[in-house]
CSV table of C-alpha atoms in Angstrom, one decimal:
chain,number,residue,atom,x,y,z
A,38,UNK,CA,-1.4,57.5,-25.4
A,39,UNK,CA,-3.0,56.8,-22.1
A,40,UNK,CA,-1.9,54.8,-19.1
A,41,UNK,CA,-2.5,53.3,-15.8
A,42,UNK,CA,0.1,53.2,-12.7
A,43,UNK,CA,-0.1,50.6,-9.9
A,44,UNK,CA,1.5,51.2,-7.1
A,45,UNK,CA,1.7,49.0,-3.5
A,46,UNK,CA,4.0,46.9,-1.3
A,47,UNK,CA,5.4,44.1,-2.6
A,48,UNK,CA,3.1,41.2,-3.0
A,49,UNK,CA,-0.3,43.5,-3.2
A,50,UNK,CA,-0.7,42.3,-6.3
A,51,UNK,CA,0.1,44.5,-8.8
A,52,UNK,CA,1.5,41.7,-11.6
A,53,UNK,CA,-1.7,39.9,-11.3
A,54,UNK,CA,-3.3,43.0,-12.3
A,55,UNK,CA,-1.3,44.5,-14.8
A,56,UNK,CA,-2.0,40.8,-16.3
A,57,UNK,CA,-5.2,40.4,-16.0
A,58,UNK,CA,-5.9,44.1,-17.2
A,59,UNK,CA,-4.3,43.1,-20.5
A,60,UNK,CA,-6.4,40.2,-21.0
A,61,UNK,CA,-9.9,42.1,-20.5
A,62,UNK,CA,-8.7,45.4,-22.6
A,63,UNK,CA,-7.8,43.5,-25.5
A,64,UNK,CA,-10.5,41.0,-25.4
A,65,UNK,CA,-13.6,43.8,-24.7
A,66,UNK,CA,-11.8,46.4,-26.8
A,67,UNK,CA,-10.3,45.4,-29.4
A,68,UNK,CA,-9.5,48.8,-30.8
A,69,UNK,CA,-6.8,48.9,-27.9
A,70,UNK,CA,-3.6,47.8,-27.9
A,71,UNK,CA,-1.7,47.6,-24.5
A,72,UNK,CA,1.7,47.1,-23.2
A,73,UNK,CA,2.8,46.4,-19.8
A,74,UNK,CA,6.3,48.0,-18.7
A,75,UNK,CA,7.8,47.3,-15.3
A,76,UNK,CA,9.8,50.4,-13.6
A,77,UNK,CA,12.0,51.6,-13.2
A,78,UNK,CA,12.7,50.3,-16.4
A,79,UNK,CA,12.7,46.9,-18.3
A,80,UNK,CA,15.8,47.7,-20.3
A,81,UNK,CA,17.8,47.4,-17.7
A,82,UNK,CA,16.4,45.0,-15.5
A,83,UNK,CA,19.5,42.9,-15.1
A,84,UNK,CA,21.6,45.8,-13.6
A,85,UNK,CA,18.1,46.7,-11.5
A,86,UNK,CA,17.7,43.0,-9.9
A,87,UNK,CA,21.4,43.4,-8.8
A,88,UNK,CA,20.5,46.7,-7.0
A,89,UNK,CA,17.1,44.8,-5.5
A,90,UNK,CA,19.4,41.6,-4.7
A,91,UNK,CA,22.6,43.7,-2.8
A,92,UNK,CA,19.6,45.7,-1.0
A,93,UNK,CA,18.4,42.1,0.5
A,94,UNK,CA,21.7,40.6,1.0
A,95,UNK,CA,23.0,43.4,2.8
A,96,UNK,CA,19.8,43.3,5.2
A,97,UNK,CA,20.0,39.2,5.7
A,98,UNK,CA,23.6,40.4,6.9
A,99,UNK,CA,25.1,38.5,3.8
A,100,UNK,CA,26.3,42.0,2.2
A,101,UNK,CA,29.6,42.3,0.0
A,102,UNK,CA,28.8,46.0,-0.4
A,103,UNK,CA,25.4,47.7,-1.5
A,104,UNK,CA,24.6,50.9,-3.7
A,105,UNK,CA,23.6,54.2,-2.3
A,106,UNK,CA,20.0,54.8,-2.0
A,107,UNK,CA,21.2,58.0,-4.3
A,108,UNK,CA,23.1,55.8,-6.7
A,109,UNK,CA,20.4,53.0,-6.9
A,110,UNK,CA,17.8,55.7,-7.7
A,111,UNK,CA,19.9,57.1,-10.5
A,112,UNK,CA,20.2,54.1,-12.0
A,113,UNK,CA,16.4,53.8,-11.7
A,114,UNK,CA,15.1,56.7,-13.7
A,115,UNK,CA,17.7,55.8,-16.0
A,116,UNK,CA,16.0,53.3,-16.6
A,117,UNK,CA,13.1,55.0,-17.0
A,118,UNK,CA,13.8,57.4,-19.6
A,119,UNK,CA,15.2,54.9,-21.9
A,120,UNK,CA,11.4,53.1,-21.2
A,121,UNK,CA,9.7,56.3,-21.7
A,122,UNK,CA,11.7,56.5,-25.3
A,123,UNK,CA,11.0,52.7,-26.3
A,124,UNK,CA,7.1,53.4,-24.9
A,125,UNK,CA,6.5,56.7,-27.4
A,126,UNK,CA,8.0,55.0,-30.4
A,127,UNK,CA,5.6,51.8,-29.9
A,128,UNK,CA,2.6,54.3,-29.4
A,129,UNK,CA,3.3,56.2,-32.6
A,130,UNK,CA,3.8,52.7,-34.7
A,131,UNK,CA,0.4,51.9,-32.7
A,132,UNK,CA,-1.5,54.6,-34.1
A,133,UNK,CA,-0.2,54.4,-37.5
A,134,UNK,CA,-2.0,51.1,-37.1
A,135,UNK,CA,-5.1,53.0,-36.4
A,136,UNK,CA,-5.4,51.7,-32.9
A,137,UNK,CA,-5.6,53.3,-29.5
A,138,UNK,CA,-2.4,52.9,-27.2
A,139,UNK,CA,-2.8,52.0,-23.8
A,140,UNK,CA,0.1,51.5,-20.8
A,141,UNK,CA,0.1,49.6,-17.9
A,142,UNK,CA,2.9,50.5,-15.3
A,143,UNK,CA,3.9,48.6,-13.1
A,144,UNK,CA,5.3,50.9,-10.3
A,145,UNK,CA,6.6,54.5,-10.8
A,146,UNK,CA,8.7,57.4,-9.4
A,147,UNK,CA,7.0,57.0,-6.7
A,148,UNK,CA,8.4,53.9,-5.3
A,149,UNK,CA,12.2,55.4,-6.0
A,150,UNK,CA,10.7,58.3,-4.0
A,151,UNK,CA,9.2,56.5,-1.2
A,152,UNK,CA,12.1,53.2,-1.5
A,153,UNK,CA,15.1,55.2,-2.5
A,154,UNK,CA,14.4,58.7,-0.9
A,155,UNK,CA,12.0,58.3,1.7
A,156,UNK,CA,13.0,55.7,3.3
A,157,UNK,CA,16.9,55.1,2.2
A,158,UNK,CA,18.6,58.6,1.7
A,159,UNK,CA,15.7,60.6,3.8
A,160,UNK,CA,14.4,64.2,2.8
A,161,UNK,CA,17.1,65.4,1.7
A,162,UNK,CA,17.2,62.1,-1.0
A,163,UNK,CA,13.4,62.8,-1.8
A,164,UNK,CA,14.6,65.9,-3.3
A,165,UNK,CA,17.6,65.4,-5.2
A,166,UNK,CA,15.5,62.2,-6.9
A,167,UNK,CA,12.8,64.1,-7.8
A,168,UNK,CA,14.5,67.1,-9.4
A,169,UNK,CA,16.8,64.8,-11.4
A,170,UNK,CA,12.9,62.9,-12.4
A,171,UNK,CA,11.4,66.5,-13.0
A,172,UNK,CA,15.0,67.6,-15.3
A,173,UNK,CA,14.9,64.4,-17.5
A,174,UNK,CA,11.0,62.9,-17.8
A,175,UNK,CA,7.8,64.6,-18.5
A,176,UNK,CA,4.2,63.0,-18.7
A,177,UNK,CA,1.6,64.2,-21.4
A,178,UNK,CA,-0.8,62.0,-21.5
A,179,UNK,CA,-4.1,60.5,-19.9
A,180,UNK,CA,-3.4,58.4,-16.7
A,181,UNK,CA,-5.1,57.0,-13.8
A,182,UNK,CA,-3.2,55.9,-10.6
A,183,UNK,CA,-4.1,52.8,-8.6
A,184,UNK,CA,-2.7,52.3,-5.0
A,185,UNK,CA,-3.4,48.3,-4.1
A,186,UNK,CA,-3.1,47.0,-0.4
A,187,UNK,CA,-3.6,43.6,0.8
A,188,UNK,CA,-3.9,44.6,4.4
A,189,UNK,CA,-2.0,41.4,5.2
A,190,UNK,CA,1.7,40.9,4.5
A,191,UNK,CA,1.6,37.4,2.8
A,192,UNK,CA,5.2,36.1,3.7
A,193,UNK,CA,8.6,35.8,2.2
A,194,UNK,CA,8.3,35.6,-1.7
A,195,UNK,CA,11.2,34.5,-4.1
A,196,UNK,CA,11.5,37.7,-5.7
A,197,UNK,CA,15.0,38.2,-4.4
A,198,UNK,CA,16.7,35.1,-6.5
A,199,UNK,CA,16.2,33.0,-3.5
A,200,UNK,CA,17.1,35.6,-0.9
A,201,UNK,CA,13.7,36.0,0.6
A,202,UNK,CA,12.1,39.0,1.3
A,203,UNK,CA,11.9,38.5,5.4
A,204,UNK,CA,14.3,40.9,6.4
A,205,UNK,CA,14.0,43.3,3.8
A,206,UNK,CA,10.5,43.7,5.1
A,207,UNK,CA,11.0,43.5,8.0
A,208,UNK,CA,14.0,46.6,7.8
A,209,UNK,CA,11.1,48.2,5.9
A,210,UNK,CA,8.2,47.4,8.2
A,211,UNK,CA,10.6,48.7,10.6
A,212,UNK,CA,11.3,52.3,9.0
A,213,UNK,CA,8.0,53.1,8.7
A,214,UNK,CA,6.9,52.6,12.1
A,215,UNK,CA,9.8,54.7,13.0
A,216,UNK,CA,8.5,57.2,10.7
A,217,UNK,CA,4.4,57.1,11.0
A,218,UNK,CA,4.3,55.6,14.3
A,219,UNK,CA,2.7,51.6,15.3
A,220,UNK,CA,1.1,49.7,12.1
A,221,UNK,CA,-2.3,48.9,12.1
A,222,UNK,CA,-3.6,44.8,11.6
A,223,UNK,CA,-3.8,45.9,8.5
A,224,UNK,CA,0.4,46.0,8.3
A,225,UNK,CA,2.5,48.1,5.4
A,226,UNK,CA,0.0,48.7,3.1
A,227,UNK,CA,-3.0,50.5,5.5
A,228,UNK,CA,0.0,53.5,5.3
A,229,UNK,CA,0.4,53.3,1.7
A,230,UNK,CA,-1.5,56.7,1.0
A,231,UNK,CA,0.7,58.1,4.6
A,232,UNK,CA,4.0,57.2,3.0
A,233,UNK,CA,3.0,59.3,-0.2
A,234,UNK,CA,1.8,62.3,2.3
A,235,UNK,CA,5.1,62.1,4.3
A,236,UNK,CA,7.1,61.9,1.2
A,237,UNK,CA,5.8,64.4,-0.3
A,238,UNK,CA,6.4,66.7,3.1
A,239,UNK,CA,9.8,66.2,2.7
A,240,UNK,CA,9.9,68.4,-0.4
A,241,UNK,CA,10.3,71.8,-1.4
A,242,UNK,CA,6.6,73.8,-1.6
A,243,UNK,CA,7.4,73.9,-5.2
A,244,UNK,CA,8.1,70.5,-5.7
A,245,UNK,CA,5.2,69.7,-3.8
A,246,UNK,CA,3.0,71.6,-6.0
A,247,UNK,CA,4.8,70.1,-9.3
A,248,UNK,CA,4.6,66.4,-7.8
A,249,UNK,CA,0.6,66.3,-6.7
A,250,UNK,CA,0.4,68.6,-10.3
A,251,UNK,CA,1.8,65.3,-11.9
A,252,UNK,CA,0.0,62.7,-9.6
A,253,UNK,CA,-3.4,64.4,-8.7
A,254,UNK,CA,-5.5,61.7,-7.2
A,255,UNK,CA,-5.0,57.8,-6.5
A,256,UNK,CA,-7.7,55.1,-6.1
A,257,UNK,CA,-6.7,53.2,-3.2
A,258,UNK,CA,-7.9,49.2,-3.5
A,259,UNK,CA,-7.8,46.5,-1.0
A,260,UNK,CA,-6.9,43.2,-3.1
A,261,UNK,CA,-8.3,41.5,0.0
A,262,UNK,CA,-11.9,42.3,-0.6
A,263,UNK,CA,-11.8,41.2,-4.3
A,264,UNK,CA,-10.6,38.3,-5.9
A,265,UNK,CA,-8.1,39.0,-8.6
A,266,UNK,CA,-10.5,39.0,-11.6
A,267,UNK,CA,-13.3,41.1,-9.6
A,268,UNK,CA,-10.3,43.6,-8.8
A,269,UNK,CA,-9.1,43.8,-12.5
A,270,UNK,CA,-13.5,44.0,-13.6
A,271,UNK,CA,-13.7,47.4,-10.8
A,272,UNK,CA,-10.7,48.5,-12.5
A,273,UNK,CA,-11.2,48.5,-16.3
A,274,UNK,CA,-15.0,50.1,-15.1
A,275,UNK,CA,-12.7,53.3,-13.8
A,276,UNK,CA,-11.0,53.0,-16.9
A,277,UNK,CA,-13.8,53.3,-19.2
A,278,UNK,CA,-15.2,56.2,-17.4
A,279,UNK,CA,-12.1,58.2,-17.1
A,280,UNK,CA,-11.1,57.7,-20.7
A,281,UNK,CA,-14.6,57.2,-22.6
A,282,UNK,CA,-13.7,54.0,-23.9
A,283,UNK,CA,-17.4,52.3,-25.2
């Protein structure tokens, strides 16, 4: 089974991709069959918008009470080892089919880690999330990891039931100034690769080691310099390299 993770700030565009991905991998190889999987887990996505929707609420200063950063992330990988389970079995019925699984994942550990840890419980937070990730999940398979910016925050989006996303990235605009000092024009996303770098300083050297073991090298992409179809055509070319596909 191979895969592909997409990473970003909201509204980069990583749905449009995951989409459009599916539609060129199926159509130019039909040999392929792929499945797109939203983390930190589509099975349970109900109790995950709830978390999503308290964070906002609480940070449009409408809060009734929110989750821990610590909770919210165990809930998360949760999530994702009952994914990981439901994603195996579909690969193995796949190849008894005689085709070639492929995965597209939308988000990762790495957003609890940057979201939860980084940025919600602090260093300390980065390392309890990624030790409880290390203890339950493992990854043994192909994968290539995509980092998408925009370089310009597009406004509020609906993705909070209604809430808007204003303050919430605002709050997060906010932290990471604190943390890496005045955002560029080009906003959140020019200090997507930074956040993973500080992150990743906020581990243990062994963890450290383990994590970039795990996630080796990330294509960064600014969806402002393609159009959405161009972006998903550069893509799919990566992907055909880095897994032979003909």
């Amino acid at each position: 089974m191979r895969q592909i993770i997409l990473e970003g700030a909201d509204a980069c565009g990583k749905s449009t991709l995951a989409a459009n991905l599916v539609t060129l991998v199926e159509k130019r190889h039909p040999h392929i069959q792929v499945r797109v999987v939203r983390e930190p887990g589509d099975s349970i996505k109900g109790l995950r918008d709830i978390c999503i929707r308290a964070e906002a609420l609480d940070l449009a200063g409408q809060s009734l009470g929110k989750p821990t950063p610590l909770a919210s992330a165990t809930l998360f990988i949760a999530g994702m080892v009952q994914t990981d389970k439901a994603v195996y079995k579909w690969a193995a019925e796949v190849a008894a089919r005689g085709k070639e699984a492929f995965v597209i994942r939308d988000r990762s550990i790495i957003s609890t880690l940057i979201y939860q840890g980084f940025l919600g419980a602090g260093p300390a937070g980065v390392r309890t999330i990624w030790a409880m990730y290390q203890e339950l999940l493992s990854e043994s398979f192909d994968r290539v990891y995509v980092l998408l910016g925009n370089h310009k925050h597009r406004g509020p989006s609906n993705m909070h039931s209604g809430v808007g996303q204003g303050p919430h990235i605002q709050k997060l605009y906010a932290s990471v100034q604190k943390l890496l000092g005045p955002l560029d024009a080009g906003g959140l996303d020019g200090h997507n690769l930074a956040l993973v770098r500080e992150m990743s300083k906020a581990m243990k050297r062994a963890d450290r080691v383990s994590f970039y073991q795990r996630f080796p090298d990330w294509k960064y992409i600014n969806t402002n310099e393609l159009d959405a179809a161009a972006t998903a055509e550069f893509v799919l070319l990566g992907l055909q390299k880095a897994f032979k596909w003909t």
